[in-house]
Amino acid sequence: IYGASDNETKSDSGVSEVPVPADDTPEVLNKALSGLSSRWKNWWVRGILTLAMISFFFIIIYLGPMVLMMIVLCVQIKCFHEIITIGYSVYHSYHLPWFRTLSWYFLLCVNYFFYGETVTDYFFTLVQREEPLRILSKYHRFISFALYLTGFCMFVLSLVKKHYRLQFYMFGWTHVTLLIVVTQSHLIIHNLFEGMIWFIVPISCVICNDIMAYMFGFFFGRTPLIKLSPKKTWEGFIGGLFATIVFGILLSYVMSGYRFFVCPVEFNNDSNSFTVDCKPSELFQLQDYGLPPVLQSITGWTTVKLYPFQIHSIALSAFASIMGPFGGFFASGFKRAFKIKDFANTIPGHGGIMDRFDCQYLMATFVNVYIASFIRGPNPSKVIQQLLALRPDQQLHIFNSLKAHLTEKGLLPALEEAA
Amino acid sequence: MLAFPGEGEGEMEGDSKADTPDVPPSTDNTPQCLNKALEGLSSRWKNWWIRGILSLTMIIGFFLIIYLGPIMLILVVMGVQIKCFHEIITIGYRVYHSYDLPWFRTLSWYFLICVNYFFYGETVADYFGALVQREEPLQFLVRYHRFISFALYLAGFCMFVLSLVKKHYRLQFYMFAWTHVTLLIVVTQSHLVIQNLFEGMIWFIVPISIVICNDIMAYLFGFFFGRTPLIKLSPKKTWEGFIGGFFATVVFSFFFAYLISQYQYFVCPVEYNSETNRFAVECEPSNLFMIQEYTLPAVVQNKTVNLYPFQIHSIALSTFASLIGPFGGFFASGFKRAFKIKDFADTIPGHGGIMDRFDCQYLMATFVHVYITSFIRGPNPSKVLQQLLVLQPEQQLSIFNTLRNHLREKGMLPPAVEEAQ
């Protein structure tokens, strides 16, 4: 059973080499850089595209939450498409009956499920007003499950005698991709609703870590970090860590001053649009921190004014610098395993969308877990929703408990007699 | 874009089945005593008798465990989950000859423990609120539960990345994905089963019994009347068996639900009693389990019947089990054909592995859970109260006012006297 001659186990020699990706660089860039040697040309192309992506990032932020959500959705669809296409090329399953339809169908189902849950949470009042929306929201899980089941049954009915294995592989491939790509993108949107700062700062930290680690590695790099990615060095890793932490602290300081970034995104029923207007929470109000004696002697200050968020940003930057690269190594291992150079050719000089987002995988989940554990409590509108769905006797019971609790805390004048 | 070199039939990845070695026929696991008792019969009847006896044994075992109570049931569910996980992972090893991959066995079991820790932690926090509040270390674990679970998972993820070995990247990624898909299927289902159990043992017993009944009925109808094959995947299934099984199961579940709805032991939500430190199943049965009168449609007769509303729900459950449940079985059959295995394992003589018995149950547990949350119960009141107490005081106050107005509208609270604010 454990024979080593089987082709499944032969290290990776079974997969044919993928042909070199076509050069996707726009004509204009090619002309402008025609004079330079190939190495510098590559460097310039990467640099220009990096700047273009960063400017694009700023523009989208300026345009507001709605556009951000759309962009996240598009990135998710593109990432899904890239990974599924790799699956097709690995398994030569491009002509499998039904399979392309089924993959997109599953993507739609899972997105419907997640977006439905989000919409219900944040747009509660809007949903209650419209009758069809109310039914969709009340039976949301059931409807999503029914949709998924339909896809499952279609898969079973589409099994063809000679291709069972391939079909199961692609089914597994699709599900793992959905698990990685779609859940991450929804966690990003949840983070976004907490306040745009929870979206911008993590992504910026990861980008900064990428760039800083590259710079430090370029100038000081000597000791290789891991066999998987021979270009990474320990100097780059550690230098990137410190640079990112400093960058995170400074960026948080700049951003915490603006309500546009700091306030939770809310849907205003009257104007039917998103608003970011609120009284900033304690996290975003300057407080005095006493410096430890060591720093006091260096800088001569006794206290320093910081936003508490800046302390949190240290945790976020640390995670981005230490764990983020593991996401990158995972993607590198994946690319080596399936003998591809880049996920796709979408961005000239950089590869596909997935290549840019590989370090972000874990970051979105971490930020979401961090917020849920250390920052916010439950969402009040969701609690009300649940309350109103309970039975009247249960509501009364909770009402009395809550009244007792609030009276204890002194928030309620103790005037009403028990109901 | 990546160009695909066409659908070469010679490529090993695309080659349908030539590269999986045939698994040697399963060893005969039948206990000695059975063998002796049945040695006179021909091989075909012997097989039939073994299956029959083992079926009876399993059903009796099922009744025993129910009698032993909720804790036992939870432990058994957990045991089954671990065995199913083990069976599927072992198949993965055989398919990929990856038994000697460095670290991999450790990592699979580690991920299983992580995901279980996450799910059990969420359940425990929900249902054992009072117990948890008492113990200090438990309180800490509950408050930061998600963070701790995520950290544990990340540790496993990093171990995986660090364990990637040059010649085996592909295999390792395959096994990583295989483990995750298995976890997705097996562990989430088992936790939904336990959530259903906490709603009331009836939500655990009735669905499982319905699936078993459908299996048996479809087999019997197929045996006696079967003629038209149902699907190429499972040549032994017939349309007669499918439809006969459907009707028989609906009828069976209708009566079974009637029988079982009378006992508080089955019908009440499982609750943890803080004083006695044990599980208690005692309550006033909800509307669902109290007999109500239903008028039959005029077509039949203008009479009324006394039914439990739960019996109406049982029709929905049995319909699902009979119509969609078999797809779970077809999925498992396709899986076995794809990887050229006859059974998932050899645990049960005559039947195969644990997974072989549970393949039709996959979808049932999820369906029952979704059904309960959509149509039966609302949110858990103690959980809502818990969330309320964690909110900011201003938010609590605003919710308090909203709730007060709502209750007043409904007449549950006396109307407001003008209060000085």
PDB file of N, CA, C and O in Angstrom, chain B residues 191-241:
ATOM      1  N   HIS B 191     -21.064  19.011  16.049  1.00  0.00           N
ATOM      2  CA  HIS B 191     -21.476  20.044  16.992  1.00  0.00           C
ATOM      3  C   HIS B 191     -22.890  20.494  16.788  1.00  0.00           C
ATOM      4  O   HIS B 191     -23.578  20.845  17.749  1.00  0.00           O
ATOM      5  N   LEU B 192     -23.341  20.466  15.553  1.00  0.00           N
ATOM      6  CA  LEU B 192     -24.747  20.771  15.340  1.00  0.00           C
ATOM      7  C   LEU B 192     -25.607  19.695  15.978  1.00  0.00           C
ATOM      8  O   LEU B 192     -26.662  19.998  16.554  1.00  0.00           O
ATOM      9  N   VAL B 193     -25.134  18.437  15.920  1.00  0.00           N
ATOM     10  CA  VAL B 193     -25.889  17.370  16.584  1.00  0.00           C
ATOM     11  C   VAL B 193     -26.022  17.664  18.074  1.00  0.00           C
ATOM     12  O   VAL B 193     -27.094  17.513  18.660  1.00  0.00           O
ATOM     13  N   ILE B 194     -24.932  18.115  18.674  1.00  0.00           N
ATOM     14  CA  ILE B 194     -24.988  18.390  20.111  1.00  0.00           C
ATOM     15  C   ILE B 194     -25.869  19.591  20.419  1.00  0.00           C
ATOM     16  O   ILE B 194     -26.601  19.601  21.412  1.00  0.00           O
ATOM     17  N   GLN B 195     -25.845  20.610  19.561  1.00  0.00           N
ATOM     18  CA  GLN B 195     -26.736  21.750  19.772  1.00  0.00           C
ATOM     19  C   GLN B 195     -28.190  21.293  19.685  1.00  0.00           C
ATOM     20  O   GLN B 195     -29.035  21.729  20.475  1.00  0.00           O
ATOM     21  N   ASN B 196     -28.468  20.419  18.722  1.00  0.00           N
ATOM     22  CA  ASN B 196     -29.828  19.901  18.614  1.00  0.00           C
ATOM     23  C   ASN B 196     -30.206  19.161  19.884  1.00  0.00           C
ATOM     24  O   ASN B 196     -31.327  19.271  20.383  1.00  0.00           O
ATOM     25  N   LEU B 197     -29.238  18.395  20.395  1.00  0.00           N
ATOM     26  CA  LEU B 197     -29.486  17.611  21.597  1.00  0.00           C
ATOM     27  C   LEU B 197     -29.896  18.499  22.754  1.00  0.00           C
ATOM     28  O   LEU B 197     -30.812  18.187  23.517  1.00  0.00           O
ATOM     29  N   PHE B 198     -29.227  19.636  22.890  1.00  0.00           N
ATOM     30  CA  PHE B 198     -29.548  20.530  24.002  1.00  0.00           C
ATOM     31  C   PHE B 198     -30.935  21.130  23.875  1.00  0.00           C
ATOM     32  O   PHE B 198     -31.521  21.537  24.858  1.00  0.00           O
ATOM     33  N   GLU B 199     -31.461  21.197  22.648  1.00  0.00           N
ATOM     34  CA  GLU B 199     -32.824  21.682  22.477  1.00  0.00           C
ATOM     35  C   GLU B 199     -33.815  20.722  23.114  1.00  0.00           C
ATOM     36  O   GLU B 199     -34.916  21.113  23.472  1.00  0.00           O
ATOM     37  N   GLY B 200     -33.427  19.480  23.208  1.00  0.00           N
ATOM     38  CA  GLY B 200     -34.352  18.461  23.679  1.00  0.00           C
ATOM     39  C   GLY B 200     -33.939  17.175  23.008  1.00  0.00           C
ATOM     40  O   GLY B 200     -33.656  17.177  21.818  1.00  0.00           O
ATOM     41  N   MET B 201     -33.890  16.069  23.743  1.00  0.00           N
ATOM     42  CA  MET B 201     -33.364  14.831  23.156  1.00  0.00           C
ATOM     43  C   MET B 201     -34.186  14.385  21.959  1.00  0.00           C
ATOM     44  O   MET B 201     -33.703  13.663  21.090  1.00  0.00           O
ATOM     45  N   ILE B 202     -35.429  14.846  21.910  1.00  0.00           N
ATOM     46  CA  ILE B 202     -36.291  14.430  20.809  1.00  0.00           C
ATOM     47  C   ILE B 202     -35.735  14.940  19.479  1.00  0.00           C
ATOM     48  O   ILE B 202     -35.872  14.289  18.443  1.00  0.00           O
ATOM     49  N   TRP B 203     -35.038  16.076  19.506  1.00  0.00           N
ATOM     50  CA  TRP B 203     -34.474  16.626  18.284  1.00  0.00           C
ATOM     51  C   TRP B 203     -33.214  15.886  17.864  1.00  0.00           C
ATOM     52  O   TRP B 203     -32.646  16.152  16.820  1.00  0.00           O
ATOM     53  N   PHE B 204     -32.770  14.996  18.711  1.00  0.00           N
ATOM     54  CA  PHE B 204     -31.620  14.161  18.381  1.00  0.00           C
ATOM     55  C   PHE B 204     -32.099  12.787  17.939  1.00  0.00           C
ATOM     56  O   PHE B 204     -31.663  12.250  16.934  1.00  0.00           O
ATOM     57  N   ILE B 205     -33.071  12.255  18.700  1.00  0.00           N
ATOM     58  CA  ILE B 205     -33.504  10.887  18.463  1.00  0.00           C
ATOM     59  C   ILE B 205     -34.319  10.771  17.195  1.00  0.00           C
ATOM     60  O   ILE B 205     -34.109   9.872  16.382  1.00  0.00           O
ATOM     61  N   VAL B 206     -35.294  11.675  17.057  1.00  0.00           N
ATOM     62  CA  VAL B 206     -36.208  11.531  15.920  1.00  0.00           C
ATOM     63  C   VAL B 206     -35.467  11.634  14.581  1.00  0.00           C
ATOM     64  O   VAL B 206     -35.648  10.784  13.718  1.00  0.00           O
ATOM     65  N   PRO B 207     -34.602  12.644  14.358  1.00  0.00           N
ATOM     66  CA  PRO B 207     -33.926  12.682  13.057  1.00  0.00           C
ATOM     67  C   PRO B 207     -33.083  11.443  12.783  1.00  0.00           C
ATOM     68  O   PRO B 207     -33.124  10.903  11.679  1.00  0.00           O
ATOM     69  N   ILE B 208     -32.324  10.995  13.810  1.00  0.00           N
ATOM     70  CA  ILE B 208     -31.474   9.831  13.558  1.00  0.00           C
ATOM     71  C   ILE B 208     -32.328   8.603  13.256  1.00  0.00           C
ATOM     72  O   ILE B 208     -32.034   7.826  12.336  1.00  0.00           O
ATOM     73  N   SER B 209     -33.406   8.437  14.019  1.00  0.00           N
ATOM     74  CA  SER B 209     -34.273   7.278  13.781  1.00  0.00           C
ATOM     75  C   SER B 209     -34.880   7.335  12.395  1.00  0.00           C
ATOM     76  O   SER B 209     -35.029   6.306  11.735  1.00  0.00           O
ATOM     77  N   ILE B 210     -35.231   8.538  11.978  1.00  0.00           N
ATOM     78  CA  ILE B 210     -35.856   8.663  10.657  1.00  0.00           C
ATOM     79  C   ILE B 210     -34.886   8.229   9.573  1.00  0.00           C
ATOM     80  O   ILE B 210     -35.258   7.505   8.643  1.00  0.00           O
ATOM     81  N   VAL B 211     -33.628   8.638   9.711  1.00  0.00           N
ATOM     82  CA  VAL B 211     -32.657   8.266   8.681  1.00  0.00           C
ATOM     83  C   VAL B 211     -32.437   6.763   8.675  1.00  0.00           C
ATOM     84  O   VAL B 211     -32.385   6.129   7.620  1.00  0.00           O
ATOM     85  N   ILE B 212     -32.339   6.178   9.865  1.00  0.00           N
ATOM     86  CA  ILE B 212     -32.145   4.730   9.948  1.00  0.00           C
ATOM     87  C   ILE B 212     -33.346   4.014   9.331  1.00  0.00           C
ATOM     88  O   ILE B 212     -33.207   3.070   8.542  1.00  0.00           O
ATOM     89  N   CYS B 213     -34.543   4.509   9.679  1.00  0.00           N
ATOM     90  CA  CYS B 213     -35.761   3.885   9.159  1.00  0.00           C
ATOM     91  C   CYS B 213     -35.783   3.974   7.643  1.00  0.00           C
ATOM     92  O   CYS B 213     -36.132   3.010   6.961  1.00  0.00           O
ATOM     93  N   ASN B 214     -35.393   5.130   7.109  1.00  0.00           N
ATOM     94  CA  ASN B 214     -35.397   5.292   5.672  1.00  0.00           C
ATOM     95  C   ASN B 214     -34.445   4.320   5.005  1.00  0.00           C
ATOM     96  O   ASN B 214     -34.755   3.708   3.982  1.00  0.00           O
ATOM     97  N   ASP B 215     -33.265   4.183   5.602  1.00  0.00           N
ATOM     98  CA  ASP B 215     -32.286   3.206   5.104  1.00  0.00           C
ATOM     99  C   ASP B 215     -32.927   1.824   5.013  1.00  0.00           C
ATOM    100  O   ASP B 215     -32.905   1.163   3.977  1.00  0.00           O
ATOM    101  N   ILE B 216     -33.500   1.406   6.149  1.00  0.00           N
ATOM    102  CA  ILE B 216     -34.026   0.036   6.218  1.00  0.00           C
ATOM    103  C   ILE B 216     -35.219  -0.139   5.288  1.00  0.00           C
ATOM    104  O   ILE B 216     -35.314  -1.118   4.540  1.00  0.00           O
ATOM    105  N   MET B 217     -36.144   0.832   5.321  1.00  0.00           N
ATOM    106  CA  MET B 217     -37.346   0.728   4.492  1.00  0.00           C
ATOM    107  C   MET B 217     -37.010   0.729   3.014  1.00  0.00           C
ATOM    108  O   MET B 217     -37.573  -0.045   2.232  1.00  0.00           O
ATOM    109  N   ALA B 218     -36.095   1.626   2.619  1.00  0.00           N
ATOM    110  CA  ALA B 218     -35.730   1.681   1.203  1.00  0.00           C
ATOM    111  C   ALA B 218     -35.100   0.358   0.784  1.00  0.00           C
ATOM    112  O   ALA B 218     -35.346  -0.146  -0.314  1.00  0.00           O
ATOM    113  N   TYR B 219     -34.312  -0.226   1.688  1.00  0.00           N
ATOM    114  CA  TYR B 219     -33.689  -1.511   1.384  1.00  0.00           C
ATOM    115  C   TYR B 219     -34.744  -2.588   1.213  1.00  0.00           C
ATOM    116  O   TYR B 219     -34.718  -3.365   0.257  1.00  0.00           O
ATOM    117  N   LEU B 220     -35.725  -2.612   2.160  1.00  0.00           N
ATOM    118  CA  LEU B 220     -36.744  -3.660   2.094  1.00  0.00           C
ATOM    119  C   LEU B 220     -37.619  -3.508   0.855  1.00  0.00           C
ATOM    120  O   LEU B 220     -37.883  -4.472   0.139  1.00  0.00           O
ATOM    121  N   PHE B 221     -38.065  -2.268   0.598  1.00  0.00           N
ATOM    122  CA  PHE B 221     -38.898  -2.060  -0.586  1.00  0.00           C
ATOM    123  C   PHE B 221     -38.133  -2.418  -1.849  1.00  0.00           C
ATOM    124  O   PHE B 221     -38.680  -2.986  -2.793  1.00  0.00           O
ATOM    125  N   GLY B 222     -36.851  -2.047  -1.851  1.00  0.00           N
ATOM    126  CA  GLY B 222     -36.042  -2.372  -3.015  1.00  0.00           C
ATOM    127  C   GLY B 222     -35.881  -3.871  -3.177  1.00  0.00           C
ATOM    128  O   GLY B 222     -35.927  -4.411  -4.275  1.00  0.00           O
ATOM    129  N   PHE B 223     -35.728  -4.557  -2.039  1.00  0.00           N
ATOM    130  CA  PHE B 223     -35.522  -6.003  -2.061  1.00  0.00           C
ATOM    131  C   PHE B 223     -36.723  -6.725  -2.643  1.00  0.00           C
ATOM    132  O   PHE B 223     -36.596  -7.649  -3.446  1.00  0.00           O
ATOM    133  N   PHE B 224     -37.941  -6.246  -2.203  1.00  0.00           N
ATOM    134  CA  PHE B 224     -39.135  -6.972  -2.636  1.00  0.00           C
ATOM    135  C   PHE B 224     -39.700  -6.479  -3.952  1.00  0.00           C
ATOM    136  O   PHE B 224     -40.222  -7.243  -4.733  1.00  0.00           O
ATOM    137  N   PHE B 225     -39.623  -5.167  -4.189  1.00  0.00           N
ATOM    138  CA  PHE B 225     -40.288  -4.617  -5.363  1.00  0.00           C
ATOM    139  C   PHE B 225     -39.333  -3.953  -6.339  1.00  0.00           C
ATOM    140  O   PHE B 225     -39.773  -3.414  -7.330  1.00  0.00           O
ATOM    141  N   GLY B 226     -38.030  -3.981  -6.041  1.00  0.00           N
ATOM    142  CA  GLY B 226     -37.135  -3.118  -6.796  1.00  0.00           C
ATOM    143  C   GLY B 226     -36.967  -3.535  -8.244  1.00  0.00           C
ATOM    144  O   GLY B 226     -36.746  -4.700  -8.547  1.00  0.00           O
ATOM    145  N   ARG B 227     -37.082  -2.560  -9.150  1.00  0.00           N
ATOM    146  CA  ARG B 227     -36.935  -2.886 -10.567  1.00  0.00           C
ATOM    147  C   ARG B 227     -36.156  -1.820 -11.330  1.00  0.00           C
ATOM    148  O   ARG B 227     -35.255  -2.118 -12.068  1.00  0.00           O
ATOM    149  N   THR B 228     -36.527  -0.542 -11.144  1.00  0.00           N
ATOM    150  CA  THR B 228     -35.923   0.530 -11.945  1.00  0.00           C
ATOM    151  C   THR B 228     -34.753   1.151 -11.196  1.00  0.00           C
ATOM    152  O   THR B 228     -34.929   1.687 -10.114  1.00  0.00           O
ATOM    153  N   PRO B 229     -33.554   1.106 -11.789  1.00  0.00           N
ATOM    154  CA  PRO B 229     -32.408   1.678 -11.074  1.00  0.00           C
ATOM    155  C   PRO B 229     -32.557   3.187 -10.905  1.00  0.00           C
ATOM    156  O   PRO B 229     -33.136   3.868 -11.745  1.00  0.00           O
ATOM    157  N   LEU B 230     -32.020   3.670  -9.801  1.00  0.00           N
ATOM    158  CA  LEU B 230     -32.227   5.069  -9.442  1.00  0.00           C
ATOM    159  C   LEU B 230     -31.125   5.963  -9.998  1.00  0.00           C
ATOM    160  O   LEU B 230     -31.388   6.986 -10.608  1.00  0.00           O
ATOM    161  N   ILE B 231     -29.885   5.576  -9.754  1.00  0.00           N
ATOM    162  CA  ILE B 231     -28.781   6.463 -10.147  1.00  0.00           C
ATOM    163  C   ILE B 231     -27.565   5.594 -10.431  1.00  0.00           C
ATOM    164  O   ILE B 231     -27.363   4.564  -9.787  1.00  0.00           O
ATOM    165  N   LYS B 232     -26.787   5.992 -11.410  1.00  0.00           N
ATOM    166  CA  LYS B 232     -25.666   5.132 -11.816  1.00  0.00           C
ATOM    167  C   LYS B 232     -24.653   4.947 -10.698  1.00  0.00           C
ATOM    168  O   LYS B 232     -23.966   3.932 -10.642  1.00  0.00           O
ATOM    169  N   LEU B 233     -24.554   5.946  -9.830  1.00  0.00           N
ATOM    170  CA  LEU B 233     -23.575   5.881  -8.752  1.00  0.00           C
ATOM    171  C   LEU B 233     -23.778   4.682  -7.843  1.00  0.00           C
ATOM    172  O   LEU B 233     -22.841   4.046  -7.408  1.00  0.00           O
ATOM    173  N   SER B 234     -25.038   4.408  -7.505  1.00  0.00           N
ATOM    174  CA  SER B 234     -25.324   3.304  -6.587  1.00  0.00           C
ATOM    175  C   SER B 234     -26.265   2.356  -7.299  1.00  0.00           C
ATOM    176  O   SER B 234     -27.487   2.510  -7.223  1.00  0.00           O
ATOM    177  N   PRO B 235     -25.726   1.364  -7.991  1.00  0.00           N
ATOM    178  CA  PRO B 235     -26.590   0.507  -8.817  1.00  0.00           C
ATOM    179  C   PRO B 235     -27.628  -0.283  -8.034  1.00  0.00           C
ATOM    180  O   PRO B 235     -28.598  -0.748  -8.586  1.00  0.00           O
ATOM    181  N   LYS B 236     -27.390  -0.423  -6.702  1.00  0.00           N
ATOM    182  CA  LYS B 236     -28.358  -1.223  -5.951  1.00  0.00           C
ATOM    183  C   LYS B 236     -29.612  -0.453  -5.572  1.00  0.00           C
ATOM    184  O   LYS B 236     -30.589  -1.026  -5.131  1.00  0.00           O
ATOM    185  N   LYS B 237     -29.585   0.865  -5.708  1.00  0.00           N
ATOM    186  CA  LYS B 237     -30.764   1.633  -5.307  1.00  0.00           C
ATOM    187  C   LYS B 237     -31.772   1.636  -6.444  1.00  0.00           C
ATOM    188  O   LYS B 237     -31.397   1.744  -7.612  1.00  0.00           O
ATOM    189  N   THR B 238     -33.055   1.564  -6.070  1.00  0.00           N
ATOM    190  CA  THR B 238     -34.089   1.573  -7.092  1.00  0.00           C
ATOM    191  C   THR B 238     -35.128   2.628  -6.755  1.00  0.00           C
ATOM    192  O   THR B 238     -35.262   3.067  -5.615  1.00  0.00           O
ATOM    193  N   TRP B 239     -35.873   3.027  -7.817  1.00  0.00           N
ATOM    194  CA  TRP B 239     -36.923   4.016  -7.616  1.00  0.00           C
ATOM    195  C   TRP B 239     -38.005   3.495  -6.665  1.00  0.00           C
ATOM    196  O   TRP B 239     -38.550   4.241  -5.853  1.00  0.00           O
ATOM    197  N   GLU B 240     -38.325   2.195  -6.806  1.00  0.00           N
ATOM    198  CA  GLU B 240     -39.353   1.622  -5.932  1.00  0.00           C
ATOM    199  C   GLU B 240     -38.928   1.726  -4.475  1.00  0.00           C
ATOM    200  O   GLU B 240     -39.731   2.053  -3.596  1.00  0.00           O
ATOM    201  N   GLY B 241     -37.661   1.431  -4.233  1.00  0.00           N
ATOM    202  CA  GLY B 241     -37.163   1.533  -2.867  1.00  0.00           C
ATOM    203  C   GLY B 241     -37.222   2.968  -2.375  1.00  0.00           C
ATOM    204  O   GLY B 241     -37.608   3.233  -1.236  1.00  0.00           O
TER     205      GLY B 241
END
